[in-house]
PDB file of C-alpha atoms and ligand atoms in Angstrom:
ATOM      1  CA  MET A 100     -92.716  77.135 -56.611  1.00 75.00           C
ATOM      2  CA  GLN A 101     -92.986  76.512 -60.325  1.00 95.00           C
ATOM      3  CA  PHE A 102     -94.810  73.789 -62.214  1.00 98.00           C
ATOM      4  CA  ALA A 103     -95.107  73.034 -65.932  1.00 98.00           C
ATOM      5  CA  ARG A 104     -97.064  70.464 -67.902  1.00 98.00           C
ATOM      6  CA  ILE A 105     -94.566  68.608 -70.098  1.00 98.00           C
ATOM      7  CA  ASN A 106     -95.386  65.397 -72.031  1.00 98.00           C
ATOM      8  CA  ASP A 107     -98.604  65.145 -70.010  1.00 97.00           C
ATOM      9  CA  VAL A 108     -96.683  65.140 -66.715  1.00 98.00           C
ATOM     10  CA  THR A 109     -96.603  67.887 -64.106  1.00 98.00           C
ATOM     11  CA  ILE A 110     -92.938  68.829 -63.711  1.00 98.00           C
ATOM     12  CA  HIS A 111     -91.796  70.715 -60.619  1.00 98.00           C
ATOM     13  CA  TYR A 112     -88.902  73.057 -61.343  1.00 98.00           C
ATOM     14  CA  GLN A 113     -87.101  76.104 -60.073  1.00 98.00           C
ATOM     15  CA  ILE A 114     -85.042  78.811 -61.761  1.00 96.00           C
ATOM     16  CA  ILE A 115     -82.490  80.755 -59.772  1.00 95.00           C
ATOM     17  CA  GLY A 116     -81.151  83.911 -61.421  1.00 91.00           C
ATOM     18  CA  ALA A 117     -82.085  85.373 -64.793  1.00 77.00           C
ATOM     19  CA  ALA A 118     -80.165  84.100 -67.809  1.00 66.00           C
ATOM     20  CA  GLY A 119     -79.179  87.427 -69.435  1.00 78.00           C
ATOM     21  CA  ASP A 120     -75.643  86.744 -70.559  1.00 81.00           C
ATOM     22  CA  LYS A 121     -74.930  84.291 -67.739  1.00 92.00           C
ATOM     23  CA  PRO A 122     -74.348  80.635 -68.620  1.00 95.00           C
ATOM     24  CA  VAL A 123     -77.274  78.347 -67.856  1.00 97.00           C
ATOM     25  CA  LEU A 124     -76.535  75.434 -65.540  1.00 98.00           C
ATOM     26  CA  VAL A 125     -79.075  72.598 -65.322  1.00 98.00           C
ATOM     27  CA  PHE A 126     -79.046  70.058 -62.478  1.00 98.00           C
ATOM     28  CA  ILE A 127     -80.617  66.589 -62.612  1.00 98.00           C
ATOM     29  CA  ASN A 128     -80.992  64.590 -59.410  1.00 98.00           C
ATOM     30  CA  SER A 129     -80.459  60.888 -58.727  1.00 98.00           C
ATOM     31  CA  LEU A 130     -82.770  57.937 -58.075  1.00 98.00           C
ATOM     32  CA  GLY A 131     -84.891  58.366 -54.945  1.00 98.00           C
ATOM     33  CA  THR A 132     -84.044  62.047 -54.442  1.00 98.00           C
ATOM     34  CA  ASP A 133     -85.481  65.410 -55.415  1.00 98.00           C
ATOM     35  CA  PHE A 134     -83.752  68.625 -56.452  1.00 98.00           C
ATOM     36  CA  ARG A 135     -83.060  69.734 -52.880  1.00 98.00           C
ATOM     37  CA  ILE A 136     -79.905  67.571 -52.948  1.00 98.00           C
ATOM     38  CA  TRP A 137     -78.230  70.366 -54.979  1.00 98.00           C
ATOM     39  CA  ARG A 138     -78.911  73.128 -52.445  1.00 98.00           C
ATOM     40  CA  ASP A 139     -75.422  73.404 -50.963  1.00 98.00           C
ATOM     41  CA  VAL A 140     -73.857  73.539 -54.434  1.00 98.00           C
ATOM     42  CA  ILE A 141     -76.410  76.023 -55.765  1.00 98.00           C
ATOM     43  CA  VAL A 142     -75.836  78.530 -52.972  1.00 97.00           C
ATOM     44  CA  ARG A 143     -72.144  78.596 -53.957  1.00 98.00           C
ATOM     45  CA  LEU A 144     -72.882  79.141 -57.668  1.00 97.00           C
ATOM     46  CA  ALA A 145     -75.902  81.460 -57.592  1.00 94.00           C
ATOM     47  CA  GLY A 146     -75.111  84.907 -58.949  1.00 93.00           C
ATOM     48  CA  ASP A 147     -72.662  83.637 -61.551  1.00 95.00           C
ATOM     49  CA  PHE A 148     -75.070  81.356 -63.396  1.00 97.00           C
ATOM     50  CA  ALA A 149     -78.732  81.015 -64.247  1.00 97.00           C
ATOM     51  CA  ILE A 150     -79.640  77.740 -62.562  1.00 98.00           C
ATOM     52  CA  VAL A 151     -82.425  75.343 -63.543  1.00 98.00           C
ATOM     53  CA  LEU A 152     -83.453  72.593 -61.127  1.00 98.00           C
ATOM     54  CA  TYR A 153     -86.291  70.120 -61.586  1.00 98.00           C
ATOM     55  CA  ASP A 154     -87.743  66.921 -60.176  1.00 98.00           C
ATOM     56  CA  LYS A 155     -87.748  64.215 -62.822  1.00 98.00           C
ATOM     57  CA  ARG A 156     -91.064  62.431 -63.322  1.00 98.00           C
ATOM     58  CA  GLY A 157     -91.970  60.042 -60.522  1.00 98.00           C
ATOM     59  CA  HIS A 158     -89.901  61.992 -57.983  1.00 98.00           C
ATOM     60  CA  GLY A 159     -90.353  64.946 -55.640  1.00 98.00           C
ATOM     61  CA  LEU A 160     -93.359  67.117 -56.476  1.00 98.00           C
ATOM     62  CA  SER A 161     -93.466  66.066 -60.142  1.00 98.00           C
ATOM     63  CA  GLY A 162     -96.234  63.792 -61.377  1.00 98.00           C
ATOM     64  CA  LEU A 163     -95.946  60.144 -62.290  1.00 98.00           C
ATOM     65  CA  GLY A 164     -96.889  60.183 -65.991  1.00 96.00           C
ATOM     66  CA  GLN A 165     -97.425  57.104 -68.120  1.00 95.00           C
ATOM     67  CA  MET A 166     -95.641  53.887 -67.135  1.00 95.00           C
ATOM     68  CA  PRO A 167     -93.257  52.301 -68.069  1.00 97.00           C
ATOM     69  CA  TYR A 168     -90.472  54.905 -68.243  1.00 98.00           C
ATOM     70  CA  THR A 169     -87.442  54.905 -70.490  1.00 98.00           C
ATOM     71  CA  MET A 170     -84.350  57.078 -70.136  1.00 98.00           C
ATOM     72  CA  GLU A 171     -85.522  58.777 -73.336  1.00 98.00           C
ATOM     73  CA  ASP A 172     -88.825  59.711 -71.625  1.00 98.00           C
ATOM     74  CA  HIS A 173     -86.888  61.354 -68.791  1.00 98.00           C
ATOM     75  CA  ALA A 174     -84.687  63.199 -71.299  1.00 98.00           C
ATOM     76  CA  SER A 175     -87.701  64.272 -73.340  1.00 98.00           C
ATOM     77  CA  ASP A 176     -89.249  65.826 -70.197  1.00 98.00           C
ATOM     78  CA  LEU A 177     -86.092  67.832 -69.638  1.00 98.00           C
ATOM     79  CA  ALA A 178     -85.957  68.869 -73.303  1.00 98.00           C
ATOM     80  CA  GLY A 179     -89.573  70.031 -73.038  1.00 98.00           C
ATOM     81  CA  LEU A 180     -88.799  72.027 -69.909  1.00 98.00           C
ATOM     82  CA  LEU A 181     -85.744  73.694 -71.488  1.00 98.00           C
ATOM     83  CA  ASP A 182     -87.775  74.526 -74.616  1.00 98.00           C
ATOM     84  CA  LEU A 183     -90.464  76.067 -72.425  1.00 97.00           C
ATOM     85  CA  LEU A 184     -87.817  78.168 -70.681  1.00 96.00           C
ATOM     86  CA  ALA A 185     -86.187  79.062 -74.058  1.00 95.00           C
ATOM     87  CA  VAL A 186     -82.882  77.644 -72.844  1.00 95.00           C
ATOM     88  CA  LYS A 187     -80.297  76.462 -75.356  1.00 91.00           C
ATOM     89  CA  ASN A 188     -76.625  75.593 -74.946  1.00 95.00           C
ATOM     90  CA  ALA A 189     -76.866  74.708 -71.279  1.00 98.00           C
ATOM     91  CA  ILE A 190     -74.185  73.161 -69.114  1.00 98.00           C
ATOM     92  CA  VAL A 191     -75.968  70.019 -67.926  1.00 98.00           C
ATOM     93  CA  CYS A 192     -74.960  68.372 -64.642  1.00 99.00           C
ATOM     94  CA  GLY A 193     -76.548  65.020 -63.795  1.00 99.00           C
ATOM     95  CA  LEU A 194     -76.035  62.798 -60.772  1.00 99.00           C
ATOM     96  CA  SER A 195     -76.284  59.023 -61.308  1.00 98.00           C
ATOM     97  CA  VAL A 196     -79.557  58.402 -63.195  1.00 98.00           C
ATOM     98  CA  GLY A 197     -79.422  62.159 -63.760  1.00 99.00           C
ATOM     99  CA  GLY A 198     -76.152  61.600 -65.634  1.00 99.00           C
ATOM    100  CA  LEU A 199     -77.827  59.016 -67.865  1.00 99.00           C
ATOM    101  CA  ILE A 200     -80.653  61.503 -68.508  1.00 99.00           C
ATOM    102  CA  ALA A 201     -77.999  64.090 -69.429  1.00 99.00           C
ATOM    103  CA  GLN A 202     -76.372  61.647 -71.872  1.00 98.00           C
ATOM    104  CA  SER A 203     -79.767  60.831 -73.378  1.00 98.00           C
ATOM    105  CA  LEU A 204     -80.634  64.538 -73.663  1.00 98.00           C
ATOM    106  CA  TYR A 205     -77.404  65.125 -75.572  1.00 98.00           C
ATOM    107  CA  ARG A 206     -78.323  62.292 -77.982  1.00 98.00           C
ATOM    108  CA  GLN A 207     -81.857  63.606 -78.513  1.00 98.00           C
ATOM    109  CA  ARG A 208     -81.185  67.320 -78.537  1.00 98.00           C
ATOM    110  CA  PRO A 209     -77.518  68.268 -78.888  1.00 98.00           C
ATOM    111  CA  ASP A 210     -78.602  71.886 -79.459  1.00 97.00           C
ATOM    112  CA  LEU A 211     -79.560  72.088 -75.779  1.00 98.00           C
ATOM    113  CA  VAL A 212     -76.208  70.950 -74.394  1.00 98.00           C
ATOM    114  CA  ARG A 213     -72.911  72.795 -74.526  1.00 97.00           C
ATOM    115  CA  ALA A 214     -71.074  70.784 -71.850  1.00 98.00           C
ATOM    116  CA  LEU A 215     -71.732  67.751 -69.652  1.00 98.00           C
ATOM    117  CA  ILE A 216     -70.929  67.288 -65.971  1.00 99.00           C
ATOM    118  CA  LEU A 217     -71.456  63.587 -65.269  1.00 99.00           C
ATOM    119  CA  CYS A 218     -71.425  63.061 -61.542  1.00 99.00           C
ATOM    120  CA  ASP A 219     -71.333  59.597 -59.953  1.00 99.00           C
ATOM    121  CA  THR A 220     -72.747  58.060 -63.089  1.00 99.00           C
ATOM    122  CA  ALA A 221     -71.711  55.856 -65.977  1.00 98.00           C
ATOM    123  CA  HIS A 222     -72.672  54.748 -69.482  1.00 98.00           C
ATOM    124  CA  LYS A 223     -74.458  51.838 -67.798  1.00 98.00           C
ATOM    125  CA  ILE A 224     -75.366  51.336 -64.129  1.00 98.00           C
ATOM    126  CA  GLY A 225     -76.107  47.933 -62.558  1.00 98.00           C
ATOM    127  CA  THR A 226     -77.283  44.736 -64.232  1.00 98.00           C
ATOM    128  CA  VAL A 227     -80.655  43.497 -65.428  1.00 98.00           C
ATOM    129  CA  GLU A 228     -80.667  41.082 -62.495  1.00 98.00           C
ATOM    130  CA  SER A 229     -79.798  43.682 -59.858  1.00 98.00           C
ATOM    131  CA  TRP A 230     -82.503  46.073 -61.084  1.00 98.00           C
ATOM    132  CA  ASN A 231     -85.136  43.338 -61.370  1.00 98.00           C
ATOM    133  CA  ASN A 232     -84.348  42.207 -57.815  1.00 98.00           C
ATOM    134  CA  ARG A 233     -84.639  45.766 -56.525  1.00 98.00           C
ATOM    135  CA  ILE A 234     -87.920  46.325 -58.391  1.00 98.00           C
ATOM    136  CA  ALA A 235     -89.421  43.111 -56.985  1.00 98.00           C
ATOM    137  CA  LYS A 236     -88.372  43.954 -53.415  1.00 98.00           C
ATOM    138  CA  VAL A 237     -89.671  47.545 -53.552  1.00 98.00           C
ATOM    139  CA  GLU A 238     -92.956  46.501 -55.176  1.00 98.00           C
ATOM    140  CA  ALA A 239     -93.484  43.879 -52.468  1.00 98.00           C
ATOM    141  CA  GLU A 240     -92.200  45.689 -49.384  1.00 98.00           C
ATOM    142  CA  GLY A 241     -91.752  49.390 -50.185  1.00 98.00           C
ATOM    143  CA  ILE A 242     -88.694  51.657 -50.419  1.00 98.00           C
ATOM    144  CA  GLU A 243     -88.077  51.569 -46.667  1.00 98.00           C
ATOM    145  CA  SER A 244     -87.251  47.852 -46.939  1.00 98.00           C
ATOM    146  CA  ILE A 245     -84.093  48.695 -48.930  1.00 98.00           C
ATOM    147  CA  ALA A 246     -83.337  52.106 -47.413  1.00 98.00           C
ATOM    148  CA  ASP A 247     -80.498  51.117 -45.064  1.00 97.00           C
ATOM    149  CA  GLY A 248     -78.566  49.368 -47.854  1.00 98.00           C
ATOM    150  CA  ILE A 249     -79.103  52.313 -50.214  1.00 98.00           C
ATOM    151  CA  LEU A 250     -77.949  54.852 -47.645  1.00 98.00           C
ATOM    152  CA  GLU A 251     -74.719  52.868 -47.196  1.00 98.00           C
ATOM    153  CA  VAL A 252     -73.820  53.473 -50.839  1.00 97.00           C
ATOM    154  CA  TRP A 253     -75.061  57.062 -50.815  1.00 98.00           C
ATOM    155  CA  PHE A 254     -73.016  58.272 -47.850  1.00 98.00           C
ATOM    156  CA  THR A 255     -69.723  57.584 -46.071  1.00 98.00           C
ATOM    157  CA  PRO A 256     -69.732  56.212 -42.487  1.00 98.00           C
ATOM    158  CA  ALA A 257     -68.769  59.681 -41.221  1.00 98.00           C
ATOM    159  CA  PHE A 258     -71.997  61.137 -42.665  1.00 98.00           C
ATOM    160  CA  ARG A 259     -74.144  58.203 -41.501  1.00 98.00           C
ATOM    161  CA  ARG A 260     -73.654  58.960 -37.794  1.00 96.00           C
ATOM    162  CA  PRO A 261     -77.055  58.800 -36.033  1.00 92.00           C
ATOM    163  CA  GLU A 262     -76.510  62.270 -34.550  1.00 96.00           C
ATOM    164  CA  ASN A 263     -76.161  63.785 -38.043  1.00 98.00           C
ATOM    165  CA  THR A 264     -79.622  65.244 -38.560  1.00 98.00           C
ATOM    166  CA  ALA A 265     -78.976  65.690 -42.303  1.00 98.00           C
ATOM    167  CA  PHE A 266     -78.574  61.926 -42.576  1.00 98.00           C
ATOM    168  CA  GLY A 267     -82.047  61.419 -41.107  1.00 97.00           C
ATOM    169  CA  GLY A 268     -83.426  64.064 -43.445  1.00 98.00           C
ATOM    170  CA  TYR A 269     -82.043  62.393 -46.559  1.00 98.00           C
ATOM    171  CA  ARG A 270     -83.383  59.047 -45.339  1.00 98.00           C
ATOM    172  CA  ASN A 271     -86.816  60.699 -45.198  1.00 98.00           C
ATOM    173  CA  MET A 272     -86.319  62.028 -48.734  1.00 98.00           C
ATOM    174  CA  LEU A 273     -85.587  58.517 -50.022  1.00 98.00           C
ATOM    175  CA  ILE A 274     -88.434  56.665 -48.315  1.00 98.00           C
ATOM    176  CA  ARG A 275     -91.002  59.352 -49.203  1.00 98.00           C
ATOM    177  CA  GLN A 276     -90.495  59.127 -52.967  1.00 98.00           C
ATOM    178  CA  PRO A 277     -93.474  57.568 -54.781  1.00 98.00           C
ATOM    179  CA  VAL A 278     -92.947  53.807 -55.141  1.00 98.00           C
ATOM    180  CA  GLU A 279     -94.333  53.802 -58.701  1.00 98.00           C
ATOM    181  CA  GLY A 280     -91.942  56.531 -59.866  1.00 98.00           C
ATOM    182  CA  TYR A 281     -88.993  54.916 -58.108  1.00 98.00           C
ATOM    183  CA  VAL A 282     -89.667  51.486 -59.622  1.00 98.00           C
ATOM    184  CA  ALA A 283     -90.323  52.866 -63.110  1.00 98.00           C
ATOM    185  CA  THR A 284     -87.016  54.757 -62.956  1.00 98.00           C
ATOM    186  CA  CYS A 285     -85.238  51.548 -61.841  1.00 98.00           C
ATOM    187  CA  ALA A 286     -86.628  49.913 -65.008  1.00 98.00           C
ATOM    188  CA  ALA A 287     -85.359  52.842 -67.123  1.00 98.00           C
ATOM    189  CA  LEU A 288     -81.918  52.397 -65.502  1.00 99.00           C
ATOM    190  CA  ARG A 289     -82.016  48.651 -66.187  1.00 98.00           C
ATOM    191  CA  ASP A 290     -82.713  49.229 -69.872  1.00 98.00           C
ATOM    192  CA  ALA A 291     -80.182  52.021 -70.549  1.00 98.00           C
ATOM    193  CA  ASP A 292     -76.745  51.319 -72.012  1.00 98.00           C
ATOM    194  CA  PHE A 293     -75.024  54.314 -73.567  1.00 98.00           C
ATOM    195  CA  ALA A 294     -71.606  52.764 -74.234  1.00 98.00           C
ATOM    196  CA  GLU A 295     -71.784  53.406 -77.993  1.00 98.00           C
ATOM    197  CA  ALA A 296     -73.340  56.844 -77.569  1.00 98.00           C
ATOM    198  CA  ALA A 297     -70.612  57.838 -75.107  1.00 98.00           C
ATOM    199  CA  LYS A 298     -67.978  57.463 -77.844  1.00 98.00           C
ATOM    200  CA  LYS A 299     -69.842  60.089 -79.893  1.00 98.00           C
ATOM    201  CA  ILE A 300     -70.038  62.814 -77.246  1.00 98.00           C
ATOM    202  CA  ALA A 301     -68.447  65.881 -78.795  1.00 98.00           C
ATOM    203  CA  VAL A 302     -68.945  68.543 -76.109  1.00 98.00           C
ATOM    204  CA  PRO A 303     -66.589  69.207 -73.163  1.00 98.00           C
ATOM    205  CA  THR A 304     -67.328  66.586 -70.521  1.00 98.00           C
ATOM    206  CA  ILE A 305     -66.139  65.818 -67.012  1.00 98.00           C
ATOM    207  CA  CYS A 306     -66.834  62.617 -65.075  1.00 99.00           C
ATOM    208  CA  ILE A 307     -66.720  63.128 -61.292  1.00 99.00           C
ATOM    209  CA  VAL A 308     -67.016  60.524 -58.547  1.00 99.00           C
ATOM    210  CA  GLY A 309     -66.897  60.275 -54.764  1.00 98.00           C
ATOM    211  CA  ASP A 310     -63.937  58.141 -53.642  1.00 98.00           C
ATOM    212  CA  GLN A 311     -66.294  55.969 -51.540  1.00 98.00           C
ATOM    213  CA  ASP A 312     -69.174  55.740 -54.000  1.00 98.00           C
ATOM    214  CA  GLY A 313     -70.634  52.233 -53.498  1.00 96.00           C
ATOM    215  CA  SER A 314     -73.097  52.509 -56.369  1.00 98.00           C
ATOM    216  CA  THR A 315     -71.005  53.861 -59.259  1.00 98.00           C
ATOM    217  CA  PRO A 316     -67.473  53.325 -57.921  1.00 98.00           C
ATOM    218  CA  PRO A 317     -64.447  55.248 -59.223  1.00 98.00           C
ATOM    219  CA  GLU A 318     -63.333  52.444 -61.567  1.00 98.00           C
ATOM    220  CA  LEU A 319     -66.770  52.370 -63.259  1.00 98.00           C
ATOM    221  CA  VAL A 320     -66.884  56.150 -63.664  1.00 99.00           C
ATOM    222  CA  LEU A 321     -63.324  56.095 -65.018  1.00 99.00           C
ATOM    223  CA  SER A 322     -64.347  53.474 -67.583  1.00 98.00           C
ATOM    224  CA  THR A 323     -67.060  55.863 -68.807  1.00 99.00           C
ATOM    225  CA  ALA A 324     -64.624  58.789 -68.902  1.00 98.00           C
ATOM    226  CA  LYS A 325     -62.354  56.669 -71.095  1.00 98.00           C
ATOM    227  CA  LEU A 326     -65.184  56.091 -73.590  1.00 98.00           C
ATOM    228  CA  ILE A 327     -65.913  59.804 -74.017  1.00 98.00           C
ATOM    229  CA  PRO A 328     -63.454  61.643 -76.276  1.00 98.00           C
ATOM    230  CA  ASN A 329     -61.252  64.022 -74.231  1.00 98.00           C
ATOM    231  CA  ALA A 330     -63.377  63.649 -71.097  1.00 98.00           C
ATOM    232  CA  ARG A 331     -61.899  64.813 -67.804  1.00 98.00           C
ATOM    233  CA  TYR A 332     -62.060  62.716 -64.658  1.00 98.00           C
ATOM    234  CA  GLU A 333     -62.008  63.891 -61.055  1.00 98.00           C
ATOM    235  CA  VAL A 334     -62.364  62.114 -57.704  1.00 98.00           C
ATOM    236  CA  ILE A 335     -63.948  63.882 -54.714  1.00 98.00           C
ATOM    237  CA  LYS A 336     -62.398  62.808 -51.409  1.00 98.00           C
ATOM    238  CA  ASP A 337     -64.505  61.656 -48.465  1.00 98.00           C
ATOM    239  CA  ALA A 338     -67.715  61.309 -50.433  1.00 98.00           C
ATOM    240  CA  GLY A 339     -70.061  58.492 -51.344  1.00 98.00           C
ATOM    241  CA  HIS A 340     -72.595  58.493 -54.192  1.00 98.00           C
ATOM    242  CA  ILE A 341     -73.961  61.977 -53.484  1.00 98.00           C
ATOM    243  CA  PRO A 342     -71.038  64.434 -53.208  1.00 98.00           C
ATOM    244  CA  CYS A 343     -73.366  67.434 -53.702  1.00 98.00           C
ATOM    245  CA  VAL A 344     -74.675  66.651 -50.202  1.00 98.00           C
ATOM    246  CA  GLU A 345     -71.521  65.352 -48.550  1.00 98.00           C
ATOM    247  CA  GLN A 346     -68.786  67.515 -50.101  1.00 98.00           C
ATOM    248  CA  PRO A 347     -70.554  70.471 -51.750  1.00 98.00           C
ATOM    249  CA  GLU A 348     -67.570  72.798 -51.452  1.00 98.00           C
ATOM    250  CA  ALA A 349     -65.159  70.406 -53.166  1.00 98.00           C
ATOM    251  CA  LEU A 350     -67.708  69.503 -55.827  1.00 99.00           C
ATOM    252  CA  THR A 351     -68.462  73.163 -56.531  1.00 98.00           C
ATOM    253  CA  ALA A 352     -64.746  73.897 -56.968  1.00 98.00           C
ATOM    254  CA  VAL A 353     -64.443  71.093 -59.529  1.00 98.00           C
ATOM    255  CA  ILE A 354     -67.582  72.279 -61.352  1.00 98.00           C
ATOM    256  CA  ARG A 355     -66.312  75.884 -61.474  1.00 98.00           C
ATOM    257  CA  ALA A 356     -62.877  74.864 -62.769  1.00 98.00           C
ATOM    258  CA  PHE A 357     -64.446  72.666 -65.429  1.00 98.00           C
ATOM    259  CA  ILE A 358     -66.847  75.381 -66.591  1.00 98.00           C
ATOM    260  CA  ASP A 359     -63.929  77.791 -66.775  1.00 96.00           C
ATOM    261  CA  PHE A 360     -62.068  75.303 -68.947  1.00 94.00           C
ATOM    262  CA  ALA A 361     -65.110  74.517 -71.104  1.00 94.00           C
ATOM    263  CA  SER A 362     -65.898  78.208 -71.609  1.00 89.00           C
ATOM    264  CA  HIS A 363     -62.422  79.584 -72.194  1.00 80.00           C
ATOM    265  CA  GLY A 364     -60.320  76.582 -73.138  1.00 66.00           C
ATOM    266  CA  GLU A 365     -58.164  77.173 -70.071  1.00 46.00           C
ATOM    267  CA  LYS A 366     -56.464  74.330 -68.308  1.00 45.00           C
ATOM    268  CA  GLY A 367     -59.099  72.629 -66.119  1.00 44.00           C
ATOM    269  CA  PRO A 368     -58.778  70.235 -63.172  1.00 45.00           C
TER     270      PRO A 368
HETATM  271  O1  LIG B 581     -78.558  56.811 -57.769  1.00 95.29           O
HETATM  272  C1  LIG B 581     -79.029  56.534 -58.876  1.00 95.29           C
HETATM  273  O2  LIG B 581     -79.592  57.387 -59.574  1.00 95.29           O
HETATM  274  C2  LIG B 581     -78.934  55.140 -59.440  1.00 95.29           C
HETATM  275  C3  LIG B 581     -77.836  54.348 -58.863  1.00 95.29           C
HETATM  276  C4  LIG B 581     -78.227  53.690 -57.622  1.00 95.29           C
HETATM  277  O3  LIG B 581     -78.735  52.622 -57.711  1.00 95.29           O
HETATM  278  C5  LIG B 581     -78.007  54.352 -56.338  1.00 95.29           C
HETATM  279  C6  LIG B 581     -78.968  53.857 -55.338  1.00 95.29           C
HETATM  280  O4  LIG B 581     -78.823  52.705 -54.932  1.00 95.29           O
HETATM  281  O5  LIG B 581     -79.863  54.598 -54.967  1.00 95.29           O
END
């Protein structure tokens, strides 16, 4: 287990594989999850890449830090971690709020980013009203009070079968996140709108979405892909908001093909 002190917050991270001449791939998790959601993708990529995983502040084993949070605070934590690890020119893959952190990182520190994989995310997610309602409910009644509704957008009905033990495990992951970190990240989501910044992204980018994503549906993700010059767009079948859990094999294939394209200019997906 590895921990670093970045911007006065304890950040929990993991590195798999030494960089050497391998490309560095950074993964950023979504709201209410920690970096274990990437496990089934990582095991398919390890060996070919140096992989950096971390829990954003307020999630997993990372600390809470100063409230309130902005998307720029989250991105600054990641920049600090990559500086500490002497990583530059990484391929950065973010899921949902992780994708907004990736976009913010690119704005703050373009030297750290050589390509973007924006997974089940957008230039803007939700409305001020929807986030304020969620914040009020979670502050009053806890994360468990909204868990069933959240899990419906995270996963397809096939995954949500009661006998699927993984489903129960991911429910535990959600309801065990710290309320303060969850709520502060909801506020950062509420306040982030990267529509103008998206038009200025000048690195190879792919926008990926699960066909049954109830949080950032395909039409929203496509609208973001259309803002980003030359961005690719790919739909993962039979997946909700978290394809790295539900369809890791298909997602890994799309990631590999995109990296191949971004690295060699070959025809991607
Ligand atoms: O998943 C995220 O990072 C934010 C989008 C969202 O609201 C999904 C959820 O309901 O947990």
